[in-house]
CSV table of N, CA and C and ligand atoms in Angstrom, one decimal:
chain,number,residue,atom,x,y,z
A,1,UNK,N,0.8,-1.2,0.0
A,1,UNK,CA,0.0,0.0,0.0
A,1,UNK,C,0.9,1.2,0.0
A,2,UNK,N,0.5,1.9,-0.8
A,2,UNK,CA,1.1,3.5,-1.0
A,2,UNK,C,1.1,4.3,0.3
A,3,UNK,N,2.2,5.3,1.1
A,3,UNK,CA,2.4,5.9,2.0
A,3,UNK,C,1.0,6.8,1.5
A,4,UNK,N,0.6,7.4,2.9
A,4,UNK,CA,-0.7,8.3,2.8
A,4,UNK,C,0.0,9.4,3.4
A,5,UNK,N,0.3,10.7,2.1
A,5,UNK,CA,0.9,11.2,2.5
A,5,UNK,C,0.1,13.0,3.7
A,6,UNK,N,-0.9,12.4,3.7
A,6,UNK,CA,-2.2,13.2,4.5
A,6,UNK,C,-2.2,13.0,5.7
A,7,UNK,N,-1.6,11.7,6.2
A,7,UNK,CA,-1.4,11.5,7.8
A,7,UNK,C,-1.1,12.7,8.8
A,8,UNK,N,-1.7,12.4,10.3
A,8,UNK,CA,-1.6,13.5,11.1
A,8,UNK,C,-0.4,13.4,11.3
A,9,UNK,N,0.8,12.6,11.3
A,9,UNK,CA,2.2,12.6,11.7
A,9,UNK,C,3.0,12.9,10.5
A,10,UNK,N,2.3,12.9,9.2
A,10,UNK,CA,3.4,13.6,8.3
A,10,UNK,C,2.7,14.8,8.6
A,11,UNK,N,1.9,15.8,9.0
A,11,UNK,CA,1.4,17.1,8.8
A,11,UNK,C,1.7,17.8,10.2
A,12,UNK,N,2.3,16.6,11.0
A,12,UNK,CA,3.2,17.0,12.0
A,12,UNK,C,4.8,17.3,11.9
A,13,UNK,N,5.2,16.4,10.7
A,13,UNK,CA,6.5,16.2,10.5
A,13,UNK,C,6.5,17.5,9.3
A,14,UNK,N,5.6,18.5,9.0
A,14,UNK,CA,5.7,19.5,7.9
A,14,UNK,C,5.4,20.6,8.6
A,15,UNK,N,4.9,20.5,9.5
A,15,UNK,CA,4.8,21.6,10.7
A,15,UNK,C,3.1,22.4,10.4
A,16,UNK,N,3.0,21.4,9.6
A,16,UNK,CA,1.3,21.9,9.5
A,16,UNK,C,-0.2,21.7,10.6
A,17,UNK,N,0.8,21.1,11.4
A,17,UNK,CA,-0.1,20.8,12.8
A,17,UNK,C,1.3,20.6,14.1
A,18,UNK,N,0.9,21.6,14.8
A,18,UNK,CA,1.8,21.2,16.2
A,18,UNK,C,1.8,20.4,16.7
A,19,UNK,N,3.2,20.2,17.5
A,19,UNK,CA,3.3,18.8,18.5
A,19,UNK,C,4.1,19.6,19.8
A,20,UNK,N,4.3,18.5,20.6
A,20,UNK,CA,5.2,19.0,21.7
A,20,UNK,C,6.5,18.0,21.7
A,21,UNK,N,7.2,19.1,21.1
A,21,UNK,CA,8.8,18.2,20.6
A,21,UNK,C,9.4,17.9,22.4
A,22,UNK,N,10.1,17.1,22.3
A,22,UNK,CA,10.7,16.1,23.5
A,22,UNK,C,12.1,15.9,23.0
A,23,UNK,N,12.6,15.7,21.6
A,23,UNK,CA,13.7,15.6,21.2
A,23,UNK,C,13.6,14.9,19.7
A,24,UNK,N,15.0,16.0,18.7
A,24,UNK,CA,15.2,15.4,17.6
A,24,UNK,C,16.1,14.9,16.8
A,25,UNK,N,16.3,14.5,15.9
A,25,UNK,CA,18.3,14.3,15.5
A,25,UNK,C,17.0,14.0,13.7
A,26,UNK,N,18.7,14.1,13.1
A,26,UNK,CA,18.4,14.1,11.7
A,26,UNK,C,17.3,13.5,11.0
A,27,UNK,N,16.9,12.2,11.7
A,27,UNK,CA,16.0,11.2,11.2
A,27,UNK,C,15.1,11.1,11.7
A,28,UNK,N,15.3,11.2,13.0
A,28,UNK,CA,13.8,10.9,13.5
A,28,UNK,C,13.6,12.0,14.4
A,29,UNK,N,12.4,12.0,15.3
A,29,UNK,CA,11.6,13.2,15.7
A,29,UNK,C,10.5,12.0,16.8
A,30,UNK,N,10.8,13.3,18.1
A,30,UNK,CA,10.3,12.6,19.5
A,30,UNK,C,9.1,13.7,20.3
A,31,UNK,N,8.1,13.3,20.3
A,31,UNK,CA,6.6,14.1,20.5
A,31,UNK,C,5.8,13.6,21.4
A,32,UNK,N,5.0,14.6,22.6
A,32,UNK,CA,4.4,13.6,23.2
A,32,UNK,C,3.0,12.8,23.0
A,33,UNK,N,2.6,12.4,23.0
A,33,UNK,CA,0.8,11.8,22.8
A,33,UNK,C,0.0,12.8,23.2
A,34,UNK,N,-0.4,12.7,22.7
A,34,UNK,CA,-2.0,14.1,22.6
A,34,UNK,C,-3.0,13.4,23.5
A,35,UNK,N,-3.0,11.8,23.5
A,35,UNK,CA,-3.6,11.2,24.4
A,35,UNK,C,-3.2,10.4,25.0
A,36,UNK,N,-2.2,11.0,26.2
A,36,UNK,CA,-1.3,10.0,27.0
A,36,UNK,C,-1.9,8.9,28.2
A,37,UNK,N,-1.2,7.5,28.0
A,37,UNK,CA,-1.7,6.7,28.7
A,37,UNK,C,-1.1,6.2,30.0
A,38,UNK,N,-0.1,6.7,30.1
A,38,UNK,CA,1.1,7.0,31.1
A,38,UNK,C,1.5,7.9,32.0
A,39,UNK,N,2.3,8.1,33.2
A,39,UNK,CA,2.7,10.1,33.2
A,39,UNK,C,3.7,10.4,32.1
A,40,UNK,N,4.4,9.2,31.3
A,40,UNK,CA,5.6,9.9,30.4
A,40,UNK,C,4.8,9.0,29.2
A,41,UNK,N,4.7,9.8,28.2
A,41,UNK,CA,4.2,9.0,26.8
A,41,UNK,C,4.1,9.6,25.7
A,42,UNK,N,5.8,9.1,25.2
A,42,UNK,CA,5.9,9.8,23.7
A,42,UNK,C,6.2,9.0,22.9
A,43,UNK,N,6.0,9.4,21.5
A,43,UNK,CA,5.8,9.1,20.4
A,43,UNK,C,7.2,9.7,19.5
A,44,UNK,N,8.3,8.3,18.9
A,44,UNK,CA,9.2,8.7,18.4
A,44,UNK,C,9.0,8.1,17.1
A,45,UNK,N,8.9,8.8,15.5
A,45,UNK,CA,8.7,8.7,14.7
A,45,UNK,C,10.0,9.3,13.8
A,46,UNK,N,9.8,8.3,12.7
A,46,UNK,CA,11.0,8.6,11.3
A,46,UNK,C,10.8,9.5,10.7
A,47,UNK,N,11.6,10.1,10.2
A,47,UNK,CA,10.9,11.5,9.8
A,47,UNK,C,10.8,11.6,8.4
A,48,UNK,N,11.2,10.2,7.9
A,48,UNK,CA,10.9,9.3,6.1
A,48,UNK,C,9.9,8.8,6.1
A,49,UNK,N,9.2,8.4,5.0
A,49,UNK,CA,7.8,8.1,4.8
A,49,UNK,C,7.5,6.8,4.8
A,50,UNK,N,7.4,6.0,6.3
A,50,UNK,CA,7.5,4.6,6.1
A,50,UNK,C,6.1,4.4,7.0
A,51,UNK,N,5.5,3.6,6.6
A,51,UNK,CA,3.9,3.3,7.0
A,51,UNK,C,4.0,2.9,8.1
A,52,UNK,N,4.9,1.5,8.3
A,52,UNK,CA,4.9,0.4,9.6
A,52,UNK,C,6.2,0.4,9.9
A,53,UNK,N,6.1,-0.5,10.9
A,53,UNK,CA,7.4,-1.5,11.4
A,53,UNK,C,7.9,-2.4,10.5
A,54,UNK,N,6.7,-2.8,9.8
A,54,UNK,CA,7.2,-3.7,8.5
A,54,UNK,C,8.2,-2.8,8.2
A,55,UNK,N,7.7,-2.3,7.2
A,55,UNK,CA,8.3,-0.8,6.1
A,55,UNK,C,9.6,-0.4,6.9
A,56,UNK,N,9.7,-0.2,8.0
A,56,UNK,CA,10.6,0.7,8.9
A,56,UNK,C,12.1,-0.6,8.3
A,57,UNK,N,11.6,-1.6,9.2
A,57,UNK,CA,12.8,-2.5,9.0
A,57,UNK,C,13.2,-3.5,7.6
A,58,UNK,N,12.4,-3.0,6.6
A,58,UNK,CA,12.6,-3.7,5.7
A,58,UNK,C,13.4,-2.6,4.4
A,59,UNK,N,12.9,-1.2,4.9
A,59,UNK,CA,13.5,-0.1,3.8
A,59,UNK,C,14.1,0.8,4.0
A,60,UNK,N,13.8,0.9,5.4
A,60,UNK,CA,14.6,2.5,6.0
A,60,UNK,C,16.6,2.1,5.7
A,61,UNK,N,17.3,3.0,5.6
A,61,UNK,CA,18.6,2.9,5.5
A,61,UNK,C,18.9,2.3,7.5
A,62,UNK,N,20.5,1.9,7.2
A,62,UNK,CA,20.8,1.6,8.8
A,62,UNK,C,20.9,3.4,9.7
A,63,UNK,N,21.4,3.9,8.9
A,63,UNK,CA,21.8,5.2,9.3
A,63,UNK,C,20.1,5.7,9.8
A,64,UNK,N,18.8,5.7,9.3
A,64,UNK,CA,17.9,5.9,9.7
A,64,UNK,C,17.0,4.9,10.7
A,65,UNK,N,17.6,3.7,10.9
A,65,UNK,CA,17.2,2.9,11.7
A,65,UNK,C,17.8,3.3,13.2
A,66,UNK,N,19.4,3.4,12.4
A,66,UNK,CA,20.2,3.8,14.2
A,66,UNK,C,19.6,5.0,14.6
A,67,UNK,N,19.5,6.2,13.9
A,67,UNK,CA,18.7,7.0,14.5
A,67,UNK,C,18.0,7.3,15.3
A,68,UNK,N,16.9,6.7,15.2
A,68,UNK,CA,15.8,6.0,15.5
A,68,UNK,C,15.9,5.5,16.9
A,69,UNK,N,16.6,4.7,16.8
A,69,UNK,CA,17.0,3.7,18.4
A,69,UNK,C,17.5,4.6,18.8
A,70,UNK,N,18.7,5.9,18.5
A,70,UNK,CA,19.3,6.1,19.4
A,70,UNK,C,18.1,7.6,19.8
A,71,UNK,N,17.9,7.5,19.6
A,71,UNK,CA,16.6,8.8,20.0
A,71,UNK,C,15.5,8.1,21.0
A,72,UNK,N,15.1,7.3,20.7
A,72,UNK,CA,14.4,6.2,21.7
A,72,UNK,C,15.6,6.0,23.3
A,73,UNK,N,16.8,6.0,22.9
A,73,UNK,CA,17.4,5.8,24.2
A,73,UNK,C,17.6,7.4,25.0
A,74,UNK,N,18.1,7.9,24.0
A,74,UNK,CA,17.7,9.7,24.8
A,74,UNK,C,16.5,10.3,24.8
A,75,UNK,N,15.2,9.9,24.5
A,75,UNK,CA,13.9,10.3,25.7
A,75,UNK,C,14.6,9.4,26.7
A,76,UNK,N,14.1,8.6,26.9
A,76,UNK,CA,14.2,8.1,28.1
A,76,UNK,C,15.2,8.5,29.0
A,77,UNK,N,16.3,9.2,28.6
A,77,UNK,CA,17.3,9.6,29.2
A,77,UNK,C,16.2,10.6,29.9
A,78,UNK,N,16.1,12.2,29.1
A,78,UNK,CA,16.1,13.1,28.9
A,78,UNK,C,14.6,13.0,29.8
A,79,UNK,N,13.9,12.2,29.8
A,79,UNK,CA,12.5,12.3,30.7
A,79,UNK,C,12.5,11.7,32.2
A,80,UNK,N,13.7,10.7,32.3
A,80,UNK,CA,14.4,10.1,33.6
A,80,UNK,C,13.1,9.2,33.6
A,81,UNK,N,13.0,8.4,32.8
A,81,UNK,CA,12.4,6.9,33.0
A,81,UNK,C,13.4,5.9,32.8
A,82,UNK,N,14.4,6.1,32.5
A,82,UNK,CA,15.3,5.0,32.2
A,82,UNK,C,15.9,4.3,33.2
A,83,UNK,N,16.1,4.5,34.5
A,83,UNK,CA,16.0,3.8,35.4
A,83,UNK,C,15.3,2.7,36.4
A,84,UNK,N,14.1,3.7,36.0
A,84,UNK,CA,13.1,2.8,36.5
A,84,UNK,C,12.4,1.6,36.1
A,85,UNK,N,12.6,2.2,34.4
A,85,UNK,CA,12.1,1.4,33.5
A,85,UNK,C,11.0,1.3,32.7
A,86,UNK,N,10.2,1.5,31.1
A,86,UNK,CA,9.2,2.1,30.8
A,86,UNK,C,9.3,0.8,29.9
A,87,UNK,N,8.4,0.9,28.6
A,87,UNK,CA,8.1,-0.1,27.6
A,87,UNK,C,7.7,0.8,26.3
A,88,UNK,N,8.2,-0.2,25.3
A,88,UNK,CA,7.8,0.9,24.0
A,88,UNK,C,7.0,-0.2,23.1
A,89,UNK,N,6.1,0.8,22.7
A,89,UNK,CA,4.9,-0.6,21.9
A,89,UNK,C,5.1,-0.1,20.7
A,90,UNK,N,4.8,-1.0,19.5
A,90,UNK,CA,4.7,-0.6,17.9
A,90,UNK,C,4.0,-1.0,17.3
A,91,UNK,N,2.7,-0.4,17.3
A,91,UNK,CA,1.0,-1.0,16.8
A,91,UNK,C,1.4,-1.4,15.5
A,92,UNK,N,0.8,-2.5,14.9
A,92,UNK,CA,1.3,-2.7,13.5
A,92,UNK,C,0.2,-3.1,12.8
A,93,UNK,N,-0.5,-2.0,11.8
A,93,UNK,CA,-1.6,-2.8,10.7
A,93,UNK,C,-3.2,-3.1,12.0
A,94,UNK,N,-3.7,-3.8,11.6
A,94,UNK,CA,-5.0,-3.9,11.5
A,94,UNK,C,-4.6,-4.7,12.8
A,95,UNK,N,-4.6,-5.6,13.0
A,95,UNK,CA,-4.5,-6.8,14.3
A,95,UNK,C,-3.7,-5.8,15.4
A,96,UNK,N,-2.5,-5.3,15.2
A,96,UNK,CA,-2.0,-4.5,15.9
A,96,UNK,C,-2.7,-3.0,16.3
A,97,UNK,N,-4.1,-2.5,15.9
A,97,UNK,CA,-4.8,-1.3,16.0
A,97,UNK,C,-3.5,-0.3,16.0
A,98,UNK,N,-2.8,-0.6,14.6
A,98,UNK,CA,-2.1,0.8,14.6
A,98,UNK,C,-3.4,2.0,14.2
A,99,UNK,N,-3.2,2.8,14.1
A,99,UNK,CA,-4.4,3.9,13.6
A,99,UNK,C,-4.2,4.9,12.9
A,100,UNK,N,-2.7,5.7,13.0
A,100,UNK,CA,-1.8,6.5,11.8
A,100,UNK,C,-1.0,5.4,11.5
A,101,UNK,N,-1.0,5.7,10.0
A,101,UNK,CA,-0.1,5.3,9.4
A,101,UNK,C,1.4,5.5,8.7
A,102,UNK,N,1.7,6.4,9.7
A,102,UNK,CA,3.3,6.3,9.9
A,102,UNK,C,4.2,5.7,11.3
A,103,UNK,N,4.6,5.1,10.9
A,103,UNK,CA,5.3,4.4,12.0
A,103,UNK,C,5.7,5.1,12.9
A,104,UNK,N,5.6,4.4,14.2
A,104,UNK,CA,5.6,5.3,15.3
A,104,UNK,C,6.3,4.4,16.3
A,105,UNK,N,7.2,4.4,17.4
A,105,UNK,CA,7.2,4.0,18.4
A,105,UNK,C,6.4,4.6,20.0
A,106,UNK,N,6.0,3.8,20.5
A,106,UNK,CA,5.2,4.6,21.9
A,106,UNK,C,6.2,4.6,23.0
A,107,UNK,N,6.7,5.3,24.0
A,107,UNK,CA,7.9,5.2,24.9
A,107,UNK,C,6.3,5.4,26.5
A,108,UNK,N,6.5,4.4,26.9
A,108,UNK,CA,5.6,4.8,28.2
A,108,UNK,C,6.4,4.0,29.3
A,109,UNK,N,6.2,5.2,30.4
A,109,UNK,CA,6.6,5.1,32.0
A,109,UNK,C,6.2,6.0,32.4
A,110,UNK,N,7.0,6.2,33.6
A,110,UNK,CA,7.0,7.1,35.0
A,110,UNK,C,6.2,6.6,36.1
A,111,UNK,N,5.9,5.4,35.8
A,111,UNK,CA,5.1,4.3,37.0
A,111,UNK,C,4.6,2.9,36.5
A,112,UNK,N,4.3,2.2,37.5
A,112,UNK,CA,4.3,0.6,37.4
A,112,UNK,C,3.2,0.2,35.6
A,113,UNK,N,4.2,0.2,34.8
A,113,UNK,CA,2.4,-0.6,33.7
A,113,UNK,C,2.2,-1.4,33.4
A,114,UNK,N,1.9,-2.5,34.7
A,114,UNK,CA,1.5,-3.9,34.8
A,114,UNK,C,2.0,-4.8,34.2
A,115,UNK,N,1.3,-5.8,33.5
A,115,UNK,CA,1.9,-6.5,32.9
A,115,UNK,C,1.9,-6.2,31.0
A,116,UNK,N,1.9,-6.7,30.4
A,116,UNK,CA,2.1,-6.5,28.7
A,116,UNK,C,0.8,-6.3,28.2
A,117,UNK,N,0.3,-7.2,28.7
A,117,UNK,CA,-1.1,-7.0,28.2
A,117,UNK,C,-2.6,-7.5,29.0
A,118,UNK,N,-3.2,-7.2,29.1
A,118,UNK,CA,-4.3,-7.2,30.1
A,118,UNK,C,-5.0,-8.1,30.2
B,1,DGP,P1,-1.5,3.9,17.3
B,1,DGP,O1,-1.5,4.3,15.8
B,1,DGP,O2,-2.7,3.2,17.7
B,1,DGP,O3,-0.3,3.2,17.7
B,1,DGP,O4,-1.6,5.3,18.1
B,1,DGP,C1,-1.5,6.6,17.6
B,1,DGP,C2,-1.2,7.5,18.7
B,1,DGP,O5,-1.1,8.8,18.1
B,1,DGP,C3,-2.3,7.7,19.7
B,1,DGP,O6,-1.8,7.3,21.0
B,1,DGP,C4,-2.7,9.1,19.8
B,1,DGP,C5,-1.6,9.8,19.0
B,1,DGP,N1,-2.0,10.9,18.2
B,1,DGP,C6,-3.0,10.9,17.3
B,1,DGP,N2,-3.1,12.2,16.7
B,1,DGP,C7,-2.2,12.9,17.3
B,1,DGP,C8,-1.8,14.3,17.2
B,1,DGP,O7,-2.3,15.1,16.4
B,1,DGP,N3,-0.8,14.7,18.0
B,1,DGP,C9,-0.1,13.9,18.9
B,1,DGP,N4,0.8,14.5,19.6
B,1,DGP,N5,-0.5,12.6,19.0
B,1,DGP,C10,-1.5,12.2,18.3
């Protein structure tokens, strides 16, 4: 399926709709949820046009994959959940209730979030 280039996270990534940046580096870009399910819950996204996780790891270059991770390890720095310890989910497609379709990672902590799944 063709990237939808209308998504709220590319019109975030064009600056056609605000976010609350958290942190950025070349490739990727770190924002918090508009509907947080956590006390810390952000959303670190590629800032290339890749739909999924599929997509992410199947086409992105390494240089935009390491990105990626290494921005995922500084929120957590930079928000002081990394100690404690948070979890990062990656809704994927239909089964996964992703719901934009740009690939996203979710970073949540700042207290106990049970087990994996309910
Ligand atoms: P999902 O695709 O189900 O993994 O989750 C998408 C997430 O994106 C959801 O937690 C809410 C968040 N979200 C949706 N629209 C916006 C927006 O306009 N701004 C921000 N910051 N987050 C959004």
């Amino acid at each position: 399926m063709a990237y939808d280039n209308g998504n709220i996270f590319a019109k975030i990534l064009s600056g056609e709709i605000p976010c609350d940046i958290v942190a950025e580096n070349e490739h990727a870009l770190a924002f918090r949820d508009i509907n947080p399910q956590a006390p810390v819950h952000v959303l670190v996204i590629p800032k290339g046009k890749y739909e999924s996780a599929t997509d992410f790891g199947a086409e992105a270059t390494e240089t935009e994959q390491a990105a990626l991770c290494r921005l995922i390890s500084h929120v957590a720095e930079v928000t002081d959940i990394h100690k404690d310890g948070y979890r990062l989910i990656a809704n994927t497609n239909r089964n996964g209730h992703q719901e934009v379709p740009h690939y996203h990672v979710h970073i949540l902590g700042g207290g106990d979030l049970g087990r994996i799944l309910p």
